[in-house]
Amino acid sequence: MTLTSPGIHHVTAIAGDTGPNLAFYTDTLGLRLVKQTINFDDPTTYHLYYGDRVGTPGTAMTFFPIPVTGTGSIGTGQVVTTSFTVPPDSLDWWYRRLTDHDFDPSEPFTRFDERVLAVADPDGLDLELVERQPDDSIDPWTAGIDEAHAIAGFDGVTLDSRSPGETTTVLELLGFTHVDSAADRRRFEATGTHGRFIDLVDEHDHTGRSGPGTVHHVAIRATDEEEQLEWREWLLDAGYHVTPVRDRHYFKSIYFREPGGILFEIATDGPGFDLDESVDTLGESLQVPPWLDHQRSEILRQLPPLEFPTEVS
Ligand code: ZN
């Protein structure tokens, strides 16, 4: 049996206040807020999902906003950079846009023959935009940014492992193949059409600390629940501690932390974000999963109101 994941399903990070987070990901980056819900493991915290028009697997950047804690620290044992695909020849436009919105992007640079721009989000989370022909399966959200520039899902993520050899074994087990190397960077590629790159670097000299501005976990895709169970058996057989299947309502999930410190999830492609609201109104109101619905009014009372940006430019 050989299992291979097509690539990244979603990336979940920790944010501070919701206001700057919402403004940056919807207004500045032009992603669609496809779901406002709660952290199912901690209903006092929001879980915000930003993606393409429908939240296609491989497009959703998600956040747990935790305004009460200090910032985290990006370091080893984490996903240190999250990269999005943007259309060819769009990075100069993006440089101007990010600068106009008072962010501090790098000048576009070349890596593995691709043009890349780096920028930190309002909490200091390291992001990149990478020029690549968008895949047809992505349905970019073009309410604020036209399709010639709009983000088209994830390009990939960069890991800084505490144990690069063991993390390499995990990546190969997940179906990622080593395809390229540069100074202190090894690139692995999955078989899918988008969100298929994972780079391994040795850039940080301290262990990362979880908190706002850091990635919590990266999820890779399983086609369906049956395949997810095969993944689970396979990883258990390989000696990893994998959680039972957890119902995330919009997908099913299993989790394991690999020896290099990175928390991986394997999430099913379905059922998707239109499970409890129509595609036209995705993200417009708070959704609570059925098993927490009896606590809905109590949950709402504990959540601070979301601070939406007042104007879209
Ligand atoms: Zn997740």
Coordinates of C-alpha atoms and ligand atoms in Angstrom, one line a residue:
M1 CA 0.0 0.0 0.0
T2 CA 1.3 3.4 -0.9
L3 CA -0.5 6.5 0.4
T4 CA 0.4 9.9 -0.9
S5 CA -1.2 13.2 0.1
P6 CA -1.8 15.7 -2.6
G7 CA -0.5 18.5 -0.4
I8 CA -1.6 21.0 2.3
H9 CA -5.2 21.2 3.4
H10 CA -5.0 24.2 5.8
V11 CA -2.6 26.0 8.1
T12 CA -3.7 27.1 11.6
A13 CA -1.9 29.8 13.4
I14 CA -2.4 31.9 16.6
A15 CA -3.3 35.5 16.4
G16 CA -3.7 38.4 18.9
D17 CA -6.7 40.7 18.5
T18 CA -9.2 39.9 15.8
G19 CA -9.2 43.5 14.4
P20 CA -5.8 43.6 12.8
N21 CA -6.0 39.9 11.8
L22 CA -9.4 40.4 10.0
A23 CA -8.2 43.6 8.3
F24 CA -4.9 42.1 7.1
Y25 CA -6.3 38.8 5.7
T26 CA -9.5 40.1 4.2
D27 CA -8.7 43.7 3.2
T28 CA -4.9 43.7 2.6
L29 CA -4.5 40.1 1.3
G30 CA -8.0 39.9 -0.2
L31 CA -8.9 36.5 1.1
R32 CA -12.5 35.6 1.9
L33 CA -13.5 35.0 5.5
V34 CA -15.1 31.7 4.7
K35 CA -16.0 30.7 8.3
Q36 CA -16.3 32.3 11.7
T37 CA -16.6 29.6 14.3
I38 CA -15.1 28.6 17.6
N39 CA -12.2 26.5 18.6
F40 CA -14.0 23.2 19.1
D41 CA -11.5 22.3 21.8
D42 CA -11.9 25.7 23.6
P43 CA -15.3 27.3 22.8
T44 CA -14.3 30.6 24.4
T45 CA -11.9 31.2 21.5
Y46 CA -12.8 32.0 17.9
H47 CA -11.6 30.0 14.9
L48 CA -11.5 32.1 11.8
Y49 CA -10.9 30.6 8.3
Y50 CA -9.7 32.6 5.3
G51 CA -9.6 31.1 1.9
D52 CA -10.7 31.2 -1.7
R53 CA -14.4 31.7 -2.6
V54 CA -15.5 28.3 -1.2
G55 CA -12.5 27.4 1.1
T56 CA -11.2 24.8 -1.4
P57 CA -8.9 22.4 0.4
G58 CA -5.4 23.9 0.1
T59 CA -6.5 27.5 0.5
A60 CA -7.6 28.0 4.1
M61 CA -5.4 29.9 6.5
T62 CA -7.0 29.7 9.9
F63 CA -6.5 31.4 13.2
F64 CA -7.2 31.0 16.9
P65 CA -7.2 34.7 18.1
I66 CA -5.9 34.7 21.7
P67 CA -5.8 38.4 22.7
V68 CA -4.9 37.7 26.4
T69 CA -1.5 36.1 25.9
G70 CA 1.8 37.6 24.9
T71 CA 3.3 37.0 21.5
G72 CA 4.9 33.7 20.7
S73 CA 8.3 33.2 19.2
I74 CA 9.1 31.6 15.8
G75 CA 11.7 29.0 16.2
T76 CA 12.7 25.4 15.8
G77 CA 9.9 22.7 16.0
Q78 CA 7.5 24.9 14.1
V79 CA 6.1 25.8 10.7
V80 CA 8.2 28.9 10.4
T81 CA 6.8 30.4 7.1
T82 CA 3.5 30.0 5.3
S83 CA 3.6 30.7 1.5
F84 CA 0.7 31.6 -0.8
T85 CA 0.6 31.4 -4.6
V86 CA 0.1 34.6 -6.5
P87 CA -0.1 34.9 -10.3
P88 CA 3.1 35.4 -12.4
D89 CA 4.3 39.0 -12.6
S90 CA 2.2 40.1 -9.7
L91 CA 4.8 40.6 -7.0
D92 CA 5.7 44.2 -7.8
W93 CA 2.0 45.1 -7.5
W94 CA 1.9 43.2 -4.2
Y95 CA 5.0 45.0 -2.9
R96 CA 3.3 48.4 -3.6
R97 CA 0.0 47.2 -2.0
L98 CA 1.6 45.9 1.2
T99 CA 3.7 49.1 1.5
D100 CA 0.6 51.2 0.9
H101 CA -1.2 49.3 3.7
D102 CA 1.8 50.1 6.0
F103 CA 3.3 46.7 6.0
D104 CA 7.0 46.1 5.5
P105 CA 7.5 43.5 2.7
S106 CA 10.9 42.4 1.4
E107 CA 11.9 43.3 -2.1
P108 CA 10.9 40.4 -4.4
F109 CA 13.8 37.9 -4.6
T110 CA 14.5 34.6 -6.4
R111 CA 14.6 31.2 -4.9
F112 CA 14.6 27.9 -6.8
D113 CA 14.0 30.0 -10.0
E114 CA 10.8 31.5 -8.5
R115 CA 10.0 35.0 -7.5
V116 CA 9.2 35.3 -3.8
L117 CA 8.2 38.2 -1.5
A118 CA 8.3 37.9 2.3
V119 CA 6.1 39.8 4.7
A120 CA 5.1 39.5 8.4
D121 CA 1.4 39.7 9.3
P122 CA 0.2 42.1 12.1
D123 CA 1.2 39.6 14.8
G124 CA 4.6 38.9 13.3
L125 CA 3.7 35.7 11.5
D126 CA 6.1 35.1 8.6
L127 CA 4.4 34.8 5.3
E128 CA 5.5 34.6 1.6
L129 CA 3.9 35.2 -1.7
V130 CA 5.3 33.1 -4.5
E131 CA 4.7 33.7 -8.2
R132 CA 3.3 30.5 -9.8
Q133 CA 0.6 29.8 -12.4
P134 CA -2.6 29.3 -10.2
D135 CA -4.2 25.9 -10.4
D136 CA -7.7 25.8 -12.1
S137 CA -9.2 24.1 -9.0
I138 CA -8.7 27.3 -7.0
D139 CA -11.5 29.8 -7.1
P140 CA -9.8 33.0 -6.0
W141 CA -11.9 35.6 -4.0
T142 CA -11.9 38.6 -6.2
A143 CA -14.2 41.0 -4.2
G144 CA -11.3 43.3 -3.4
I145 CA -8.4 42.1 -5.6
D146 CA -8.7 41.2 -9.3
E147 CA -7.8 37.8 -10.5
A148 CA -4.5 38.9 -12.1
H149 CA -3.2 39.5 -8.6
A150 CA -5.4 37.5 -6.2
I151 CA -3.9 34.9 -3.9
A152 CA -4.6 31.4 -5.3
G153 CA -4.2 29.1 -2.3
F154 CA -1.1 27.9 -0.5
D155 CA 2.2 27.4 -2.2
G156 CA 3.6 25.6 0.7
V157 CA 5.1 25.8 4.2
T158 CA 8.6 25.9 5.6
L159 CA 9.6 23.9 8.6
D160 CA 12.5 24.4 11.0
S161 CA 12.8 21.0 12.6
R162 CA 14.6 20.1 15.8
S163 CA 15.4 16.8 14.2
P164 CA 15.7 17.3 10.4
G165 CA 16.5 13.6 9.7
E166 CA 13.4 12.4 11.4
T167 CA 11.2 15.1 9.9
T168 CA 12.5 14.1 6.4
T169 CA 11.4 10.5 7.2
V170 CA 7.9 11.9 8.1
L171 CA 7.6 14.0 5.0
E172 CA 8.6 11.0 2.8
L173 CA 6.0 8.9 4.7
L174 CA 3.4 11.5 3.9
G175 CA 4.2 11.2 0.2
F176 CA 6.5 14.3 -0.2
T177 CA 9.5 13.7 -2.4
H178 CA 12.9 15.5 -2.1
V179 CA 13.1 17.6 -5.3
D180 CA 15.5 20.4 -4.7
S181 CA 18.2 21.8 -2.4
A182 CA 19.8 25.1 -1.7
A183 CA 22.0 26.4 1.1
D184 CA 20.3 25.3 4.3
R185 CA 17.0 24.5 2.5
R186 CA 15.7 21.2 1.2
R187 CA 12.5 21.2 -0.8
F188 CA 9.9 18.4 -0.8
E189 CA 7.0 18.2 -3.2
A190 CA 3.7 16.3 -3.0
T191 CA 1.8 15.0 -6.0
G192 CA -1.1 17.5 -6.0
T193 CA -1.8 20.5 -8.1
H194 CA -1.4 23.2 -5.4
G195 CA -0.1 23.7 -1.9
R196 CA 2.3 20.9 -2.6
F197 CA 5.7 22.2 -1.3
I198 CA 7.3 21.7 2.1
D199 CA 10.7 23.2 2.7
L200 CA 13.0 22.1 5.5
V201 CA 15.4 24.8 6.8
D202 CA 17.9 25.3 9.6
E203 CA 17.4 29.0 10.3
H204 CA 16.5 29.5 13.9
D205 CA 18.8 28.9 16.9
H206 CA 16.1 28.6 19.5
T207 CA 13.1 26.6 20.2
G208 CA 9.8 28.2 19.1
R209 CA 7.3 29.2 21.7
S210 CA 3.6 29.0 20.9
G211 CA 1.6 32.2 20.9
P212 CA 0.3 35.0 18.6
G213 CA 2.4 35.2 15.5
T214 CA 3.2 31.5 15.3
V215 CA 1.8 28.6 13.4
H216 CA 0.0 26.0 15.6
H217 CA -0.1 23.2 13.0
V218 CA -0.2 22.3 9.4
A219 CA -2.8 19.9 8.0
I220 CA -2.3 17.8 4.9
R221 CA -5.1 16.4 2.7
A222 CA -6.7 13.0 2.8
T223 CA -9.2 12.4 0.0
D224 CA -11.9 10.9 2.3
E225 CA -12.5 9.3 5.6
E226 CA -11.6 5.8 4.4
E227 CA -8.2 7.1 3.3
Q228 CA -7.8 9.0 6.5
L229 CA -8.2 5.7 8.5
E230 CA -5.6 4.1 6.3
W231 CA -3.2 7.0 7.1
R232 CA -3.9 6.5 10.7
E233 CA -3.1 2.8 10.7
W234 CA 0.0 3.4 8.6
L235 CA 1.3 6.1 10.9
L236 CA 0.5 4.0 14.0
D237 CA 2.4 1.1 12.4
A238 CA 5.3 3.4 11.8
G239 CA 5.4 4.2 15.5
Y240 CA 3.8 7.6 15.6
H241 CA 1.3 8.6 18.3
V242 CA -1.8 9.5 16.3
T243 CA -5.0 10.8 17.8
P244 CA -8.4 9.2 17.2
V245 CA -10.4 10.8 14.4
R246 CA -11.9 14.1 15.6
D247 CA -15.0 15.6 14.0
R248 CA -14.1 19.2 12.9
H249 CA -17.6 19.5 11.3
Y250 CA -16.2 20.8 8.0
F251 CA -13.7 18.0 7.8
K252 CA -12.5 15.1 9.9
S253 CA -9.0 15.2 11.5
I254 CA -6.3 13.2 13.0
Y255 CA -3.1 14.7 14.6
F256 CA 0.4 13.6 15.4
R257 CA 3.5 15.5 16.6
E258 CA 6.6 14.3 14.7
P259 CA 10.0 14.0 16.4
G260 CA 11.2 17.3 15.0
G261 CA 8.4 19.1 17.0
I262 CA 6.0 20.0 14.3
L263 CA 2.3 19.2 14.8
F264 CA 0.8 17.6 11.7
E265 CA -2.9 17.1 11.0
I266 CA -4.4 14.9 8.3
A267 CA -7.8 16.4 7.3
T268 CA -10.4 15.1 4.9
D269 CA -11.3 17.2 1.8
G270 CA -15.0 17.1 2.7
P271 CA -17.7 17.8 3.6
G272 CA -16.6 21.5 3.3
F273 CA -17.5 24.9 4.5
D274 CA -20.9 25.1 2.9
L275 CA -22.2 22.4 5.3
D276 CA -24.0 24.9 7.5
E277 CA -24.3 28.1 5.4
S278 CA -24.6 28.8 1.7
V279 CA -21.6 29.7 -0.4
D280 CA -23.1 33.2 -0.9
T281 CA -23.1 33.9 2.8
L282 CA -20.0 32.0 3.9
G283 CA -18.3 33.6 6.9
E284 CA -21.0 36.2 7.6
S285 CA -22.2 34.9 10.9
L286 CA -20.9 32.8 13.7
Q287 CA -21.4 29.1 13.2
V288 CA -21.5 26.7 16.2
P289 CA -21.3 22.9 15.6
P290 CA -24.4 20.9 16.3
W291 CA -22.9 19.3 19.4
L292 CA -22.3 22.7 21.0
D293 CA -25.5 24.3 19.8
H294 CA -27.2 23.9 23.2
Q295 CA -24.5 26.1 24.7
R296 CA -24.8 28.7 21.9
S297 CA -26.0 31.6 23.9
E298 CA -23.4 31.0 26.7
I299 CA -20.7 30.8 24.0
L300 CA -21.8 34.0 22.4
R301 CA -21.8 35.8 25.7
Q302 CA -18.1 34.9 26.3
L303 CA -16.8 35.9 22.9
P304 CA -15.7 39.4 22.3
P305 CA -17.3 41.0 19.2
L306 CA -15.2 40.6 16.1
E307 CA -13.6 43.8 15.0
F308 CA -14.3 44.0 11.2
P309 CA -12.4 46.5 9.1
T310 CA -14.5 49.5 8.4
E311 CA -13.6 50.1 4.8
V312 CA -12.2 47.9 2.0
S313 CA -9.8 49.3 -0.4
Ligands
ZN1 ZN -6.3 22.1 11.7

